[in-house]
mmCIF file of C-alpha atoms and ligand atoms in Angstrom:
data_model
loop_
_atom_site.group_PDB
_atom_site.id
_atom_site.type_symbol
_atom_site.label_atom_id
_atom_site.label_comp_id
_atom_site.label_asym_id
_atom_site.label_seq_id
_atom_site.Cartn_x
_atom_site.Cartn_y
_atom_site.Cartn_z
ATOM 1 C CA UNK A 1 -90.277 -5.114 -121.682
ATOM 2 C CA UNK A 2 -92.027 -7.444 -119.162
ATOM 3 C CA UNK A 3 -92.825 -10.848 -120.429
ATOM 4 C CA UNK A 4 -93.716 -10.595 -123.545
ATOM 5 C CA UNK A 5 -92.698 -13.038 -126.407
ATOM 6 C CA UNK A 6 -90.457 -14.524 -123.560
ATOM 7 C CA UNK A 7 -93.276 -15.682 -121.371
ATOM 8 C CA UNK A 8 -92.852 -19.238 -122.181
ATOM 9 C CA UNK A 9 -88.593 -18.933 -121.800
ATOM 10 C CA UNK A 10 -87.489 -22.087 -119.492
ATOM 11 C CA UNK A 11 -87.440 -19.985 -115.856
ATOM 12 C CA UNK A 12 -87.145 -23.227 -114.244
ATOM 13 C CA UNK A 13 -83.351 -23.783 -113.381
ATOM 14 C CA UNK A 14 -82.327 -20.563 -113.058
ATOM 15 C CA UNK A 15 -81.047 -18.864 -110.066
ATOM 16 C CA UNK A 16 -83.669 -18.183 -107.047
ATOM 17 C CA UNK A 17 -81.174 -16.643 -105.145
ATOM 18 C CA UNK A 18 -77.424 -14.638 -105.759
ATOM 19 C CA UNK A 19 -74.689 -16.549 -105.131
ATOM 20 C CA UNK A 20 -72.111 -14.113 -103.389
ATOM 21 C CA UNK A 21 -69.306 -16.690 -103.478
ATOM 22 C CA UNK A 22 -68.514 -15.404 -100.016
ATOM 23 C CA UNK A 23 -67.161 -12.052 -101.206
ATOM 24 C CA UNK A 24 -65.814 -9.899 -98.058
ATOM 25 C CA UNK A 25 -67.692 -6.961 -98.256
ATOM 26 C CA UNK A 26 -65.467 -4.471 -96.325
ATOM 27 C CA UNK A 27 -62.812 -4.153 -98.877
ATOM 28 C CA UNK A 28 -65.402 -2.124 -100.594
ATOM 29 C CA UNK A 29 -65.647 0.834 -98.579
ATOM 30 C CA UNK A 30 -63.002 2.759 -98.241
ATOM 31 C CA UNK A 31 -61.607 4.053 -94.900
ATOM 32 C CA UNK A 32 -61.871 7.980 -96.020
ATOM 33 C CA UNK A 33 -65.355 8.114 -95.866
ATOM 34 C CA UNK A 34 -64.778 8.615 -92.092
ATOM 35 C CA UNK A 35 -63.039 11.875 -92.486
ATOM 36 C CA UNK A 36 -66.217 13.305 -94.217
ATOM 37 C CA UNK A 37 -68.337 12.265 -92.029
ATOM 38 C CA UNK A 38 -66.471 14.330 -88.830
ATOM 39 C CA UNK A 39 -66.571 17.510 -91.229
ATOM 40 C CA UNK A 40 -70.034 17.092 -91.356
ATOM 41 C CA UNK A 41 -70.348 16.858 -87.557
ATOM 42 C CA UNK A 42 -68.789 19.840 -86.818
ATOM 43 C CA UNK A 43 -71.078 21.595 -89.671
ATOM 44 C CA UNK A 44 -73.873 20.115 -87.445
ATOM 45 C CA UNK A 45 -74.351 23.545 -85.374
ATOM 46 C CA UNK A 46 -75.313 25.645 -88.386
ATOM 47 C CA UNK A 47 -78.139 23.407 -89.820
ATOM 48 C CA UNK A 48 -81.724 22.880 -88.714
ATOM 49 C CA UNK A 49 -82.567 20.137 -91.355
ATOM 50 C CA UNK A 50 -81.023 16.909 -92.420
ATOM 51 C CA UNK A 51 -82.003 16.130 -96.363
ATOM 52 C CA UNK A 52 -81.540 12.618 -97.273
ATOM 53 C CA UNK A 53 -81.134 11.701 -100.497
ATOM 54 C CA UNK A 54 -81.445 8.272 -101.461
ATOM 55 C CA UNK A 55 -81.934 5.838 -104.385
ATOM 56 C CA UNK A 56 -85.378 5.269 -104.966
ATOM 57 C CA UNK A 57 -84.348 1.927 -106.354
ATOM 58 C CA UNK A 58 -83.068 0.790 -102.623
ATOM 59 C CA UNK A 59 -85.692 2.641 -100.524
ATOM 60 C CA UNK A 60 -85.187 0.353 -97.792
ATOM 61 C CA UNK A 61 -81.638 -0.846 -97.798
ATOM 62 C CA UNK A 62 -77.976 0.729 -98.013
ATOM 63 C CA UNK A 63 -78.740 3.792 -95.765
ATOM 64 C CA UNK A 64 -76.004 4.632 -93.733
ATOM 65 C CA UNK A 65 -76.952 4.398 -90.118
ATOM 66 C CA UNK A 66 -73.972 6.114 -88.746
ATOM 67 C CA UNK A 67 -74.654 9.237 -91.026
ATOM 68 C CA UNK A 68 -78.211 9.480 -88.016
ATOM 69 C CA UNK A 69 -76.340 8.294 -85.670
ATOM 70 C CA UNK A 70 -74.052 11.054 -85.720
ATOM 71 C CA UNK A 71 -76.374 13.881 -87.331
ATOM 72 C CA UNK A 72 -79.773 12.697 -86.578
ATOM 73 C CA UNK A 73 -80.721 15.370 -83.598
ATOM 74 C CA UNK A 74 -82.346 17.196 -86.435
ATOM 75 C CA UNK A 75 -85.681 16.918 -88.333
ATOM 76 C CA UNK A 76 -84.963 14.536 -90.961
ATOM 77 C CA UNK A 77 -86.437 14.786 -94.207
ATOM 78 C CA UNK A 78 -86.001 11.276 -96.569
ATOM 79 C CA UNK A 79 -85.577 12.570 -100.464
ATOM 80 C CA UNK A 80 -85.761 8.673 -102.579
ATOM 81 C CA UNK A 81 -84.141 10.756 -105.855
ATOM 82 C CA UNK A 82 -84.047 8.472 -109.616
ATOM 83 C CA UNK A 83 -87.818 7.851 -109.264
ATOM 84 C CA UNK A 84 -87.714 7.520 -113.057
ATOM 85 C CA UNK A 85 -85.490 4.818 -112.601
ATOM 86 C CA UNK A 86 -87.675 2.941 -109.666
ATOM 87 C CA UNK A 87 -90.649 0.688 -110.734
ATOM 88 C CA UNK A 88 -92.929 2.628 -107.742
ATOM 89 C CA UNK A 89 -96.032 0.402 -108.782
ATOM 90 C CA UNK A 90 -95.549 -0.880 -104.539
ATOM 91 C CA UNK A 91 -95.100 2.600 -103.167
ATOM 92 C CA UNK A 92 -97.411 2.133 -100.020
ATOM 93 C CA UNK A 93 -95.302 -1.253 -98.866
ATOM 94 C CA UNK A 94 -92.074 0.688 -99.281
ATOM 95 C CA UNK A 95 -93.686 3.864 -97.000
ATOM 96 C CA UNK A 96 -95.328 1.377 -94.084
ATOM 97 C CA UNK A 97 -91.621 -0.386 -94.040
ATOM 98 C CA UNK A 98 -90.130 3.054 -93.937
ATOM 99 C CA UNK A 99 -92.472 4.129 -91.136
ATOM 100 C CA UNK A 100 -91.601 1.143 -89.361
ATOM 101 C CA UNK A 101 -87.622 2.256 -89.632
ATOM 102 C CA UNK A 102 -89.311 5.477 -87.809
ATOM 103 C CA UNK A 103 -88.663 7.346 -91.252
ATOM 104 C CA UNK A 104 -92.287 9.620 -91.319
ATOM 105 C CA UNK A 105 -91.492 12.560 -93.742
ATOM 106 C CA UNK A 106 -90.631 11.001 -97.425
ATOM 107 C CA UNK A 107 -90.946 12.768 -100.907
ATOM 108 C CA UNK A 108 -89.423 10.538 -104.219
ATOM 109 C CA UNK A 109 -88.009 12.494 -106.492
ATOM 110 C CA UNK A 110 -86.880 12.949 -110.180
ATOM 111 C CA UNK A 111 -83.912 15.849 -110.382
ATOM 112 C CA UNK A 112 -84.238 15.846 -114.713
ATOM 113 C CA UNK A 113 -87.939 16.509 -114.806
ATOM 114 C CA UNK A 114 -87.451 18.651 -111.480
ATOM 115 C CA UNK A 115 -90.312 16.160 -110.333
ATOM 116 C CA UNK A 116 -91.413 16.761 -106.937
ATOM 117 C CA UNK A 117 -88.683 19.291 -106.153
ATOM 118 C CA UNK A 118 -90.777 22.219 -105.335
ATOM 119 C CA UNK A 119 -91.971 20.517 -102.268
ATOM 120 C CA UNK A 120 -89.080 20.107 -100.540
ATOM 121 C CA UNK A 121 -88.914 23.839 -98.984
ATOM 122 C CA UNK A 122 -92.393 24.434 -97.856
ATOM 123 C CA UNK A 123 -92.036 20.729 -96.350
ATOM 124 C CA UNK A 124 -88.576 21.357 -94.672
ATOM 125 C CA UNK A 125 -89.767 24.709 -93.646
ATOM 126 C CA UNK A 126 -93.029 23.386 -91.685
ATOM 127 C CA UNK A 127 -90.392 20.587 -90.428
ATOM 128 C CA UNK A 128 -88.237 23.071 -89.023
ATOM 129 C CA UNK A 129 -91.271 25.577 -87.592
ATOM 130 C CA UNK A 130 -92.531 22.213 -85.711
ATOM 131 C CA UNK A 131 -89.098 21.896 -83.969
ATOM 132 C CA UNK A 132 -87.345 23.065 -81.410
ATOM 133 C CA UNK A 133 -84.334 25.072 -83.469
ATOM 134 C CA UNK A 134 -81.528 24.137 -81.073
ATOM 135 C CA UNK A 135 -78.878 27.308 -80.882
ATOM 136 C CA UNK A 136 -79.993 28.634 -84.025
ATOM 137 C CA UNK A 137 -83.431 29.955 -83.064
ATOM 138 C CA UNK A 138 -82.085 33.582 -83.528
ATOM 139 C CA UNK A 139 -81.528 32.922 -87.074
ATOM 140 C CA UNK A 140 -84.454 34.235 -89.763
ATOM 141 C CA UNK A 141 -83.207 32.006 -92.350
ATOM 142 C CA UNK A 142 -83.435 28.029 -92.719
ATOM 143 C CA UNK A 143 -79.813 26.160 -93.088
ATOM 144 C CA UNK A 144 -80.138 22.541 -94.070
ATOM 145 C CA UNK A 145 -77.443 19.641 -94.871
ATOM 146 C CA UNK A 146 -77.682 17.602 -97.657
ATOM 147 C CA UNK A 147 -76.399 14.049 -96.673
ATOM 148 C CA UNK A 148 -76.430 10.566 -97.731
ATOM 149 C CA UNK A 149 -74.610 7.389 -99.692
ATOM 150 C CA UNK A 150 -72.412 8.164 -103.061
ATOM 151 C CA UNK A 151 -73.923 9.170 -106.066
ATOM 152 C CA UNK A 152 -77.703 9.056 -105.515
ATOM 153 C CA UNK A 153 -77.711 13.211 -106.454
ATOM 154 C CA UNK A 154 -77.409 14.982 -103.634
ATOM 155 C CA UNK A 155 -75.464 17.788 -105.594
ATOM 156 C CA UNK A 156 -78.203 17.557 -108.502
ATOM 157 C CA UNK A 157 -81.246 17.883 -105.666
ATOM 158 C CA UNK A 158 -79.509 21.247 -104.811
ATOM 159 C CA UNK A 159 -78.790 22.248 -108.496
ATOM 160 C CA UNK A 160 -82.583 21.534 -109.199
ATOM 161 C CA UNK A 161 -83.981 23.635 -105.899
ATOM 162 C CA UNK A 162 -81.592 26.364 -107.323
ATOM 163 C CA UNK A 163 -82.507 26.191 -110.637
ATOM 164 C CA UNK A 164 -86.769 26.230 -109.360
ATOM 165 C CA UNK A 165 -86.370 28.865 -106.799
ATOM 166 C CA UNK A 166 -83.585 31.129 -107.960
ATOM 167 C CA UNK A 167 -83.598 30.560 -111.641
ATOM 168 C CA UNK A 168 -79.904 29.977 -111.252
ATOM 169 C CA UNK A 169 -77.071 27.594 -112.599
ATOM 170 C CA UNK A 170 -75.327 24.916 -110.872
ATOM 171 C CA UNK A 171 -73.220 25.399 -107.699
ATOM 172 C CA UNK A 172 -72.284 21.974 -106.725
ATOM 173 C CA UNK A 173 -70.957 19.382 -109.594
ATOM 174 C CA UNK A 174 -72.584 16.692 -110.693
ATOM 175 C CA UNK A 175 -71.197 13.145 -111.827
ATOM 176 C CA UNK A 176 -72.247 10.123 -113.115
ATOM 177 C CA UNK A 177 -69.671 8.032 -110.544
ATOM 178 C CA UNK A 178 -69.391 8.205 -106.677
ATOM 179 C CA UNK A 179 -67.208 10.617 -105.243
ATOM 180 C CA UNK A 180 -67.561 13.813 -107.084
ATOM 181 C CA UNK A 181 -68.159 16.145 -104.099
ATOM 182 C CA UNK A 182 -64.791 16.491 -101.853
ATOM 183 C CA UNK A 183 -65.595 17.723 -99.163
ATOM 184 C CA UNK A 184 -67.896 20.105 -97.274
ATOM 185 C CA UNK A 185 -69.097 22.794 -98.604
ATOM 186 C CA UNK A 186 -70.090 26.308 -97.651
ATOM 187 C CA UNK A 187 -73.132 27.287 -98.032
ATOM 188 C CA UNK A 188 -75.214 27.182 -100.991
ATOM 189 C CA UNK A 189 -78.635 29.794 -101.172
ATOM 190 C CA UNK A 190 -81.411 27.367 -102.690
ATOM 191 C CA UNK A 191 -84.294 29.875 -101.873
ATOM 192 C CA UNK A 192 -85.039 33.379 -101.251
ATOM 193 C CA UNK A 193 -88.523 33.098 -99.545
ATOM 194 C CA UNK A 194 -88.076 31.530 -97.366
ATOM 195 C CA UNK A 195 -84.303 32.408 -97.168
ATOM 196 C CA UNK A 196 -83.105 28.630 -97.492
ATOM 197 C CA UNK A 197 -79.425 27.461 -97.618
ATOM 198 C CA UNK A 198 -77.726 24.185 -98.004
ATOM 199 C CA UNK A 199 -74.772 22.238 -97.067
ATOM 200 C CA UNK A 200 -73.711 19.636 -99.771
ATOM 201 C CA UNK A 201 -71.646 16.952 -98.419
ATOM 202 C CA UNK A 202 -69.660 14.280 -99.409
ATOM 203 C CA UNK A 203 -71.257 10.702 -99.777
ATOM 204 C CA UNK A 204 -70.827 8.870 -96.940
ATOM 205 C CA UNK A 205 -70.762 4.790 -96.636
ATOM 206 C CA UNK A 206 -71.450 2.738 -93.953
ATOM 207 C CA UNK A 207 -68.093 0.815 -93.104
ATOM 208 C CA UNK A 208 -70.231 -2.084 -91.411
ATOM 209 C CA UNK A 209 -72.860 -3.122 -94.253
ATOM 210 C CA UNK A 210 -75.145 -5.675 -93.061
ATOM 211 C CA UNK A 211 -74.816 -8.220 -96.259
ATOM 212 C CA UNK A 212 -73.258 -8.903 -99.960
ATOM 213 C CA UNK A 213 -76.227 -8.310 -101.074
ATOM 214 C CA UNK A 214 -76.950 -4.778 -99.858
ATOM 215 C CA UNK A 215 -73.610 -4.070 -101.180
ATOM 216 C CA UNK A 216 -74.032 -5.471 -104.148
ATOM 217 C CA UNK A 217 -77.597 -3.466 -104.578
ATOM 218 C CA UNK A 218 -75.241 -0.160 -103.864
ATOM 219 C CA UNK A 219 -72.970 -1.219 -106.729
ATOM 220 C CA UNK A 220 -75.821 -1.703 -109.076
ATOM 221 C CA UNK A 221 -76.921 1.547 -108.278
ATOM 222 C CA UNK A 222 -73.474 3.168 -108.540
ATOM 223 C CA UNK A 223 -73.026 4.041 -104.666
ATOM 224 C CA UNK A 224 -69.561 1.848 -105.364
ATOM 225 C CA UNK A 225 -67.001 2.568 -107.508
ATOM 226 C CA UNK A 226 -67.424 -0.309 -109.795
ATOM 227 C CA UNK A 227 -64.068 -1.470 -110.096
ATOM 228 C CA UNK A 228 -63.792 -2.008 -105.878
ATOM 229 C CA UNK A 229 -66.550 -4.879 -106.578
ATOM 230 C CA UNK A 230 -65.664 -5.543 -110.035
ATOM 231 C CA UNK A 231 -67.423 -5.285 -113.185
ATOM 232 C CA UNK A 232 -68.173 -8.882 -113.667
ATOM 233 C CA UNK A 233 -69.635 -9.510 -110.639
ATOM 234 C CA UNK A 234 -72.151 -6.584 -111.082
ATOM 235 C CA UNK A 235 -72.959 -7.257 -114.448
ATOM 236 C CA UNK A 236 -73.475 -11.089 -112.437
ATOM 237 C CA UNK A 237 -75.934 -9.160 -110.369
ATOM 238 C CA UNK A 238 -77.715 -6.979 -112.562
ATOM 239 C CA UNK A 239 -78.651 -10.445 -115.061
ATOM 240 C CA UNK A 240 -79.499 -12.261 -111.861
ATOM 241 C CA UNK A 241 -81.587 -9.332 -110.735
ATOM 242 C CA UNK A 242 -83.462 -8.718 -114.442
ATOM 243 C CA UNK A 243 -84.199 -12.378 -115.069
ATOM 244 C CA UNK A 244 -85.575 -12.967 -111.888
ATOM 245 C CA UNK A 245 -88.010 -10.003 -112.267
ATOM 246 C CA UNK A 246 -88.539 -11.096 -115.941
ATOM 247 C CA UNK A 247 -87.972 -8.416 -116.918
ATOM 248 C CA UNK A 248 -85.954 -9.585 -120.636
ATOM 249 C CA UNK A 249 -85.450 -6.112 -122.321
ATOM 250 C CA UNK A 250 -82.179 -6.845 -123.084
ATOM 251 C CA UNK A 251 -82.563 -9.696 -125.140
ATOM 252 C CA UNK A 252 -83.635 -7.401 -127.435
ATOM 253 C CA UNK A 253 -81.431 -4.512 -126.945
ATOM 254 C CA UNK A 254 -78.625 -6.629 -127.557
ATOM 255 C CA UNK A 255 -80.285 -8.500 -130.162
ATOM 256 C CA UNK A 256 -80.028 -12.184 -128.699
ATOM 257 C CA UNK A 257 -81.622 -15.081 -129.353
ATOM 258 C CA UNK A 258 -83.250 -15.924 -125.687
ATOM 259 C CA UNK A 259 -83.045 -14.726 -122.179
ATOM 260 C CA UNK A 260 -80.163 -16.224 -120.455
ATOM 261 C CA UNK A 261 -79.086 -16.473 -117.119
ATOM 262 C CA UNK A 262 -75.330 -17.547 -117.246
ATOM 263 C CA UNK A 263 -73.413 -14.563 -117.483
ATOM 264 C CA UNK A 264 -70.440 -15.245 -119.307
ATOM 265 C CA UNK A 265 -72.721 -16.116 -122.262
ATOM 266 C CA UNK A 266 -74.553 -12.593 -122.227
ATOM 267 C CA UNK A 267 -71.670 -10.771 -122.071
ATOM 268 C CA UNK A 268 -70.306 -12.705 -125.175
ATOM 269 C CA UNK A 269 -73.306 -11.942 -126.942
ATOM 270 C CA UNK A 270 -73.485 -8.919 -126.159
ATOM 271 C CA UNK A 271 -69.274 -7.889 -127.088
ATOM 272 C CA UNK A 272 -70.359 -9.561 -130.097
ATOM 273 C CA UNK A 273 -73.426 -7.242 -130.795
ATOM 274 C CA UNK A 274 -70.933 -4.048 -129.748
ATOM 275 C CA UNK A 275 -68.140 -5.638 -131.742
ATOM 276 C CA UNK A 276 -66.309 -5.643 -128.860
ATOM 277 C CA UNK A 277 -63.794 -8.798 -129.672
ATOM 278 C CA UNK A 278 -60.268 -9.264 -130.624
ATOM 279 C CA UNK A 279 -58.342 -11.430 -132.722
ATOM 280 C CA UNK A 280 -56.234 -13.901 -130.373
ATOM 281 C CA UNK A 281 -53.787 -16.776 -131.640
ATOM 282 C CA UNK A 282 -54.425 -19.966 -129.934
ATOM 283 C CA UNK A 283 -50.947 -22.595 -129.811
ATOM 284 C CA UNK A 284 -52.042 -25.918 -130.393
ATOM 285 C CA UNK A 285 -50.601 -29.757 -130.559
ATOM 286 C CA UNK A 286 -51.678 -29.225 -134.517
ATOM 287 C CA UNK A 287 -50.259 -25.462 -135.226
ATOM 288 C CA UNK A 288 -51.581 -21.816 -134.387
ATOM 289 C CA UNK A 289 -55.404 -21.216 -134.802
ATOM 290 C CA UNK A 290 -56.523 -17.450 -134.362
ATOM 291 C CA UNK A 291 -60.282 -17.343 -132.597
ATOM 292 C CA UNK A 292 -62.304 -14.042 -131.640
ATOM 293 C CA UNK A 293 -62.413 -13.727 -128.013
ATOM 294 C CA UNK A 294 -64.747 -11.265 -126.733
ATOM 295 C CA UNK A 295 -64.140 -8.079 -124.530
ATOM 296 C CA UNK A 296 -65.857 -9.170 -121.314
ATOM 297 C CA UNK A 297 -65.434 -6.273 -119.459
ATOM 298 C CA UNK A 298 -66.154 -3.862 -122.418
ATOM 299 C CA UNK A 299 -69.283 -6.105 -122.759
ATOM 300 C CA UNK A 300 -70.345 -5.679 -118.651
ATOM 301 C CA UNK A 301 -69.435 -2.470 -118.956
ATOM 302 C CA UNK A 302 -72.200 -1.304 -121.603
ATOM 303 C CA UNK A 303 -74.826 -3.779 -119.719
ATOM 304 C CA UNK A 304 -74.642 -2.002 -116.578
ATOM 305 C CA UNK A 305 -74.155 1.519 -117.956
ATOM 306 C CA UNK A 306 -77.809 0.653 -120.325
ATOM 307 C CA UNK A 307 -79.168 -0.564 -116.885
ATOM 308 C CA UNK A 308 -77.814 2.765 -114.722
ATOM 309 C CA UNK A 309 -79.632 4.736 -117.737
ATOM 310 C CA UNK A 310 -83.008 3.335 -117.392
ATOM 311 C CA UNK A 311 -82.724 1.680 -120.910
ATOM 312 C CA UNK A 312 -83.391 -1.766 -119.402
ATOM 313 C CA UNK A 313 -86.280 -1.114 -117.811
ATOM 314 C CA UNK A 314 -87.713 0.351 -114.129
ATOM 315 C CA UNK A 315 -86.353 -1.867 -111.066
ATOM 316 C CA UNK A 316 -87.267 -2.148 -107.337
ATOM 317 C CA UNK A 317 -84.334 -3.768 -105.571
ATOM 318 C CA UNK A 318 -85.646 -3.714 -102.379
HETATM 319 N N1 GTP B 1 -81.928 9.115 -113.748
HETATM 320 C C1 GTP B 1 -81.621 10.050 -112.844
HETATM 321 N N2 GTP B 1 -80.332 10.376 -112.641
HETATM 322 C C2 GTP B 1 -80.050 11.329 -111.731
HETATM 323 C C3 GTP B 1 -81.064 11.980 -110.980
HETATM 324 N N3 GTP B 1 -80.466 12.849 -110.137
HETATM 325 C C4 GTP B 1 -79.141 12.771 -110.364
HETATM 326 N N4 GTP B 1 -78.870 11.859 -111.325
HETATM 327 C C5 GTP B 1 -77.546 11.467 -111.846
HETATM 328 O O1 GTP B 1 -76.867 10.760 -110.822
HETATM 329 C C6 GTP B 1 -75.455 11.006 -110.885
HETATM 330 C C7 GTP B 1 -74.965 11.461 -109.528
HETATM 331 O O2 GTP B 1 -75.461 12.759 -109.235
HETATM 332 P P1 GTP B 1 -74.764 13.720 -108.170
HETATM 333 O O3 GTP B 1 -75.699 14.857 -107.943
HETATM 334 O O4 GTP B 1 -73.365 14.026 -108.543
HETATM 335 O O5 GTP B 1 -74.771 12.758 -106.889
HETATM 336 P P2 GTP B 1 -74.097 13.007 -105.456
HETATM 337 O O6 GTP B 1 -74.964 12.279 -104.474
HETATM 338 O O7 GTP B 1 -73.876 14.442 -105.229
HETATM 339 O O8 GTP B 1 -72.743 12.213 -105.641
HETATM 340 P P3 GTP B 1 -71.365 12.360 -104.767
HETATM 341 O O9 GTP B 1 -71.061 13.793 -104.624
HETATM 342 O O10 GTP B 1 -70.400 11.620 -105.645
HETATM 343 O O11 GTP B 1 -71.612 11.656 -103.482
HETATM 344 C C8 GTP B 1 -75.275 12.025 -112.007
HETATM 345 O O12 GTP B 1 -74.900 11.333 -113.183
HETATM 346 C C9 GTP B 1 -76.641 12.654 -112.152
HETATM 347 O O13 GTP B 1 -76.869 13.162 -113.453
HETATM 348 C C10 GTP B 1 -82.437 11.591 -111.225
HETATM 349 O O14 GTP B 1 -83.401 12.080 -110.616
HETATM 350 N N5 GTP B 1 -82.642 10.623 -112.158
HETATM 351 MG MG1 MG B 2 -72.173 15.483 -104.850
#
């Protein structure tokens, strides 16, 4: 829901901008990520294609320039993946900016519909025909390495080019939180003709993000395990990002009274709608009083989970 019956709700006084509360940023990536990312370098001989899958939501930001750096000899080929969960209604702003990061070859997909999925081989394989195949020019068939951030379904782009070209079941896990793929694979078939294979990776994060607020965009999105930031100040994010969009749909989900921009009051309304309180006993100078205090967490919790499932609407965080 986009404006609607809140059209007229007091948007003067709220937050223009995020404040951060100068959070240190660095404590959210962890130091292991490194070790991936050398496994993936040495994989780098037996590939003739990077796939990058990204959020659609964060087209532009939260890329991990190290993971080029390192890998980027190789045609590149940008998959934006959760397009059902990106408002695209800009989609020729975010490809000019893109083209101006030198990123040319783009597709957005959705890996539950299986939208735009069939284009990724003939568009890798006219990538690779167009290149210069390094040692591997002896090869007939196409290797390519699936990299990119955390959690923005890299395993479920392979499970979905499987499951198109070879009519077969998943080979790489899938999970709703970062970190579900270990380490490096071997080497997955995704196609017959053309004989296509893939390299699932790990998720890899940049240790040297440029802001909070890119951070704090990878949170929302699930790139970071939530806790590392902390529920709170996501759930912070996520009203701050919602409100200033107008975008009110869960005033209604959550049956309140008015959008709201503190976010200590949302979250009590909405442990209250979830029943999400507890009794406490309160000592004071008069005797014990027992009040309902409500689950914050559990409450943040259920916002950003509705949020990560789409049910609060289609956002562009970039
Ligand atoms: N809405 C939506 N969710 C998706 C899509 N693709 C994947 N997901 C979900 O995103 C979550 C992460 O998917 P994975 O494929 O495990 O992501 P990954 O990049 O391999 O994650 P790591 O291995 O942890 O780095 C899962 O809950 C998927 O079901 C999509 O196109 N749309
Ligand atoms: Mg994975």
């Amino acid at each position: 829901m986009r404006l609607g019956p809140f059209l007229r709700a007091p948007l003067k006084g709220w937050r223009e901008r995020f404040d951060s509360g100068g959070r240190e940023v660095a404590r959210w990536f962890p130091g292991h990520m490194a070790k991936g990312l050398k496994e993936m370098k040495t994989r780098l001989r037996q590939v003739d294609c990077l796939l990058e899958v990204h959020d659609a939501r964060i087209p532009l930001s939260g890329r991990n320039p190290l993971l080029l750096e390192a890998l980027g000899v190789r045609p590149h080929l940008l998959v934006l993946n959760k397009m059902d969960l990106a408002d695209l209604t800009d989609q020729s702003r975010i490809l000019e900016c893109l083209k101006k990061q030198d990123v040319r070859h783009v597709l957005f997909t959705d890996c539950f519909k299986d939208e735009n999925i069939k284009k990724i081989v003939p568009l890798v394989t006219e990538l690779v025909s167009n290149s210069q195949r390094y040692q591997r020019a002896e090869n007939i068939d196409t290797s390519m390495m699936v990299i990119g951030v955390p959690n923005v379904g890299k395993s479920s782009v392979i499970n979905a080019l499987r499951r198109l070209h070879l009519r077969k079941g998943k080979a790489s896990s899938v999970g709703a939180e970062p970190g579900i793929t270990r380490a490096v694979l071997t080497r997955i078939q995704v196609c017959d003709r053309p004989l296509m294979f893939l390299l699932d990776t790990p998720g890899v994060l940049s240790p040297r993000i440029e802001s909070v607020e890119i951070g704090l965009k990878l949170a929302l999105c699930g790139a970071i395990r939530d806790h590392l930031v902390g529920e709170d100040v996501i759930a912070d994010y996520l009203l701050h990002t919602l409100n200033s969009r107008q975008q009110f749909s869960y005033v209604e989900r959550y049956k309140m009274t008015s959008p709201c921009d503190n976010v200590e009051t949302v979250l009590k309304s909405i442990a209250v709608f979830l029943g999400k309180t507890r009794r406490v006993k309160v000592f004071t100078g008069t005797g014990d009083v027992t009040v309902m205090a409500p689950n914050y967490n559990a409450a943040a919790v259920d916002f950003i989970g509705a949020f990560r499932k789409g049910l609060l609407g289609k956002v562009m965080l970039d």
